[in-house]
PDB file of C-alpha atoms in Angstrom:
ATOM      1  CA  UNK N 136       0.000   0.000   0.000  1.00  0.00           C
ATOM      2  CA  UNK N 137       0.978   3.413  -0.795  1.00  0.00           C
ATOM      3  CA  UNK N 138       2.687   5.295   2.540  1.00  0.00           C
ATOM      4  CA  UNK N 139       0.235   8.152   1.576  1.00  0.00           C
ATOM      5  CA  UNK N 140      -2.871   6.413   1.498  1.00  0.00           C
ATOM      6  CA  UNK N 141      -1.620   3.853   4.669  1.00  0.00           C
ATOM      7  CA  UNK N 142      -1.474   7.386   6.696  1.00  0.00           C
ATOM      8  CA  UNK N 143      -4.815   8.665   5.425  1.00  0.00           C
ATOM      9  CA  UNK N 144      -6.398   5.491   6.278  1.00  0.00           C
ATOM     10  CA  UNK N 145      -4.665   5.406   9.780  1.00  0.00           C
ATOM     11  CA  UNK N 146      -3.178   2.190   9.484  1.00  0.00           C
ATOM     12  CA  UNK N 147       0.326   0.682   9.127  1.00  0.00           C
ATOM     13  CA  UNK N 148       2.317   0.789   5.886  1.00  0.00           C
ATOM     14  CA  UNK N 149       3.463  -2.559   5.468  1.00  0.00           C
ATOM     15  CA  UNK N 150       6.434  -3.490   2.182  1.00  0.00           C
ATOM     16  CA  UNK N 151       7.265  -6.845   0.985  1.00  0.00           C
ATOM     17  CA  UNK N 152      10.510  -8.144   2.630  1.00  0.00           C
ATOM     18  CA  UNK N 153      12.924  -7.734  -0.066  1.00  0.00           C
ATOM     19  CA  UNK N 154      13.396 -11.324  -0.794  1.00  0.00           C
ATOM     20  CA  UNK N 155       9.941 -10.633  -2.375  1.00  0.00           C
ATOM     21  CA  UNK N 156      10.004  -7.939  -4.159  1.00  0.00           C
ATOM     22  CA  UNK N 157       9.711  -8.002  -7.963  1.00  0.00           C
ATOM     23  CA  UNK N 158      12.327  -5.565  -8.317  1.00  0.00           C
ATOM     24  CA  UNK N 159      14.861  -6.423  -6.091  1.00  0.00           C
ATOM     25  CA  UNK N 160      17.493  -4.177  -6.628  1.00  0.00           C
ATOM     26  CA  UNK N 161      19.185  -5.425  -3.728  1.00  0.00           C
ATOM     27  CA  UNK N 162      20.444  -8.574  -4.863  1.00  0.00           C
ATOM     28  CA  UNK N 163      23.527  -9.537  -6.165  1.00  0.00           C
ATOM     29  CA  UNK N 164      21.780  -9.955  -9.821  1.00  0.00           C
ATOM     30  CA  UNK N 165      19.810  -6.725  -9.301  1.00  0.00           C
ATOM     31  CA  UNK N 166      22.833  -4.336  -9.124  1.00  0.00           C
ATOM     32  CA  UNK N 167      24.328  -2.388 -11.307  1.00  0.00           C
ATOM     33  CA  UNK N 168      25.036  -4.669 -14.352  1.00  0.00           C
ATOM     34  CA  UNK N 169      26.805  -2.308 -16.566  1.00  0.00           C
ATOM     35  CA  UNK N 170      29.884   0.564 -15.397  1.00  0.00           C
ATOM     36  CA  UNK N 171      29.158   2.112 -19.515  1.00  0.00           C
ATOM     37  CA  UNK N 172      28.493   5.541 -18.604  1.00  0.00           C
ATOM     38  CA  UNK N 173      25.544   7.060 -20.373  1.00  0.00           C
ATOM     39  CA  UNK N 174      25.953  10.778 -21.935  1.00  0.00           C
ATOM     40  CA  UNK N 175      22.096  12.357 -21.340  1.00  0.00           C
ATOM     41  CA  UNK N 176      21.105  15.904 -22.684  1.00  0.00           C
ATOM     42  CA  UNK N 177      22.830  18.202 -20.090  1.00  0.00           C
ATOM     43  CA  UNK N 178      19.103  20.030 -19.465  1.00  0.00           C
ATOM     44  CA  UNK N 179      17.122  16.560 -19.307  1.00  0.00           C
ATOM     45  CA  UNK N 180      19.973  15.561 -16.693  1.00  0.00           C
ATOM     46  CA  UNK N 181      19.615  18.931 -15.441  1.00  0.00           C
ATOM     47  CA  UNK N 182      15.749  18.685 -14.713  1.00  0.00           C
ATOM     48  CA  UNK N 183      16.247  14.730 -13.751  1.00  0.00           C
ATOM     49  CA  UNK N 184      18.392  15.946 -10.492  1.00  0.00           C
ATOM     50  CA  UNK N 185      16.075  18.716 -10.136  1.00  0.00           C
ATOM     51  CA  UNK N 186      13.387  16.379  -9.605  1.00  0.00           C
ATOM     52  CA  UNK N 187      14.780  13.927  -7.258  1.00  0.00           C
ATOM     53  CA  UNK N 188      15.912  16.054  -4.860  1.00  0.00           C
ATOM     54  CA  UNK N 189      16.516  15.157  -1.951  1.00  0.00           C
ATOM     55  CA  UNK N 190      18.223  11.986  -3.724  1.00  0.00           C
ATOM     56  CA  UNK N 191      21.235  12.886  -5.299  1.00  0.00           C
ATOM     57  CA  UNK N 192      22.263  11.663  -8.734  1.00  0.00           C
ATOM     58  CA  UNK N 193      26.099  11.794  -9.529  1.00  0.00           C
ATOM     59  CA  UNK N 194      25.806   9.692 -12.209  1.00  0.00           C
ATOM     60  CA  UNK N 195      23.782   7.665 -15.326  1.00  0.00           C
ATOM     61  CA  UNK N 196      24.967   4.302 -16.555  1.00  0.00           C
ATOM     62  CA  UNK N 197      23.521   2.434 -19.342  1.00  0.00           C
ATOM     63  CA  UNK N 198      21.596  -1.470 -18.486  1.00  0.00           C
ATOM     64  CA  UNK N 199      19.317  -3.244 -19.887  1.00  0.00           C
ATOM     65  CA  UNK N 200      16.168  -2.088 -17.299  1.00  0.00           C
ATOM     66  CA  UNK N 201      15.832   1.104 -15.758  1.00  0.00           C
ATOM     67  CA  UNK N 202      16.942   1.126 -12.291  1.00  0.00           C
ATOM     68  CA  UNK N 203      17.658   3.866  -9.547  1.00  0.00           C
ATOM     69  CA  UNK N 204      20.437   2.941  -6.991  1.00  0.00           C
ATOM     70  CA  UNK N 205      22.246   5.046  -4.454  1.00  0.00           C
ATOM     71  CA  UNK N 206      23.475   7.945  -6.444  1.00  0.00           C
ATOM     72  CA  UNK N 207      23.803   6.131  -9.865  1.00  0.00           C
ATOM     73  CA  UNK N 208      20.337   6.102 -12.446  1.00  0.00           C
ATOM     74  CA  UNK N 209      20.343   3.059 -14.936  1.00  0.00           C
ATOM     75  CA  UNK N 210      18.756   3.905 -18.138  1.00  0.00           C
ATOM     76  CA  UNK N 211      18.531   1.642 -21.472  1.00  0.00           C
ATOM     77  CA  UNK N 212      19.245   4.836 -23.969  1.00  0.00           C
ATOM     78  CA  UNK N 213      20.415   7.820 -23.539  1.00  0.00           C
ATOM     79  CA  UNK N 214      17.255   9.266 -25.782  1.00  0.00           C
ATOM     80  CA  UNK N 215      14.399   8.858 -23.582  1.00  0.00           C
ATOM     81  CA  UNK N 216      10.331   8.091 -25.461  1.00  0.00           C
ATOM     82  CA  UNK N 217       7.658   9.829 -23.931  1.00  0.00           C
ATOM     83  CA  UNK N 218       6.674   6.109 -21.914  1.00  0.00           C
ATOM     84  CA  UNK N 219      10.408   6.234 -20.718  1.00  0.00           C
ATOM     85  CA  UNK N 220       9.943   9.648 -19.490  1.00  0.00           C
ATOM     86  CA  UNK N 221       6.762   7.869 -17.574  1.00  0.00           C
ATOM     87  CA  UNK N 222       8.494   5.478 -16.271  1.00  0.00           C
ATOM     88  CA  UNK N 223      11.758   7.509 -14.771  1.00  0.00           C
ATOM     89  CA  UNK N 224       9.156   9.491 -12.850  1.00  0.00           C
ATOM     90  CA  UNK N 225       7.449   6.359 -11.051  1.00  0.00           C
ATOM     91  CA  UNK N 226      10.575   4.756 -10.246  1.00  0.00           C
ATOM     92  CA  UNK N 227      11.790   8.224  -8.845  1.00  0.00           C
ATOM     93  CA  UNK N 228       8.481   8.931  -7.142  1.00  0.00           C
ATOM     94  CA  UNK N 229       8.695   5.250  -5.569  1.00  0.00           C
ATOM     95  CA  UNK N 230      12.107   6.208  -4.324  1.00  0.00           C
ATOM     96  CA  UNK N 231      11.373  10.014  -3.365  1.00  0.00           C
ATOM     97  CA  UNK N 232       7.617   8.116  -1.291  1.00  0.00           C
ATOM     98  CA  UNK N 233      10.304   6.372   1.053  1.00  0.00           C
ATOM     99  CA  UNK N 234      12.345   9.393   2.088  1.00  0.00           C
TER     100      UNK N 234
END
């Protein structure tokens, strides 16, 4: 359940251990599988940080699914569609809902 709607409901926000999770980024297999940087437009990395603060990005690596961990964002390409764009923002708004 969303941390949002667990508060407006008054009950407890519970997440999957992370053994569970679909996503687990936090598995050997889930981390970062490529060290290629990835060159974005300077204002569409510009507006990315923007956007995530209070995460910091330092840097963007290309891998084959997009993935946000510590300070590094995994993308596939370096030209982003408009679903792409869609996408970035839920995985940053699923990081920025846990801060």
């Amino acid at each position: 359940m969303h941390q949002r709607y667990a508060a407006i409901l008054g009950i407890e926000n519970l997440e999957l251990n992370q053994h569970y999770c679909p996503n687990n980024t936090n598995s050997a297999s889930g981390l970062i599988q490529s060290t290629e940087p990835l060159t974005l437009n300077k204002q569409l990395f510009t507006d990315i940080k923007l956007s995530a603060q209070p995460m910091v990005i330092n840097s963007v690596l290309k891998g084959s699914e997009m993935q946000l961990t510590d300070d590094k964002l995994i993308l596939p390409t370096q030209q982003l569609s408009a679903n792409d764009k869609r996408a970035l923002w839920a995985l940053m708004s699923e990081h920025l809902d846990k801060l």
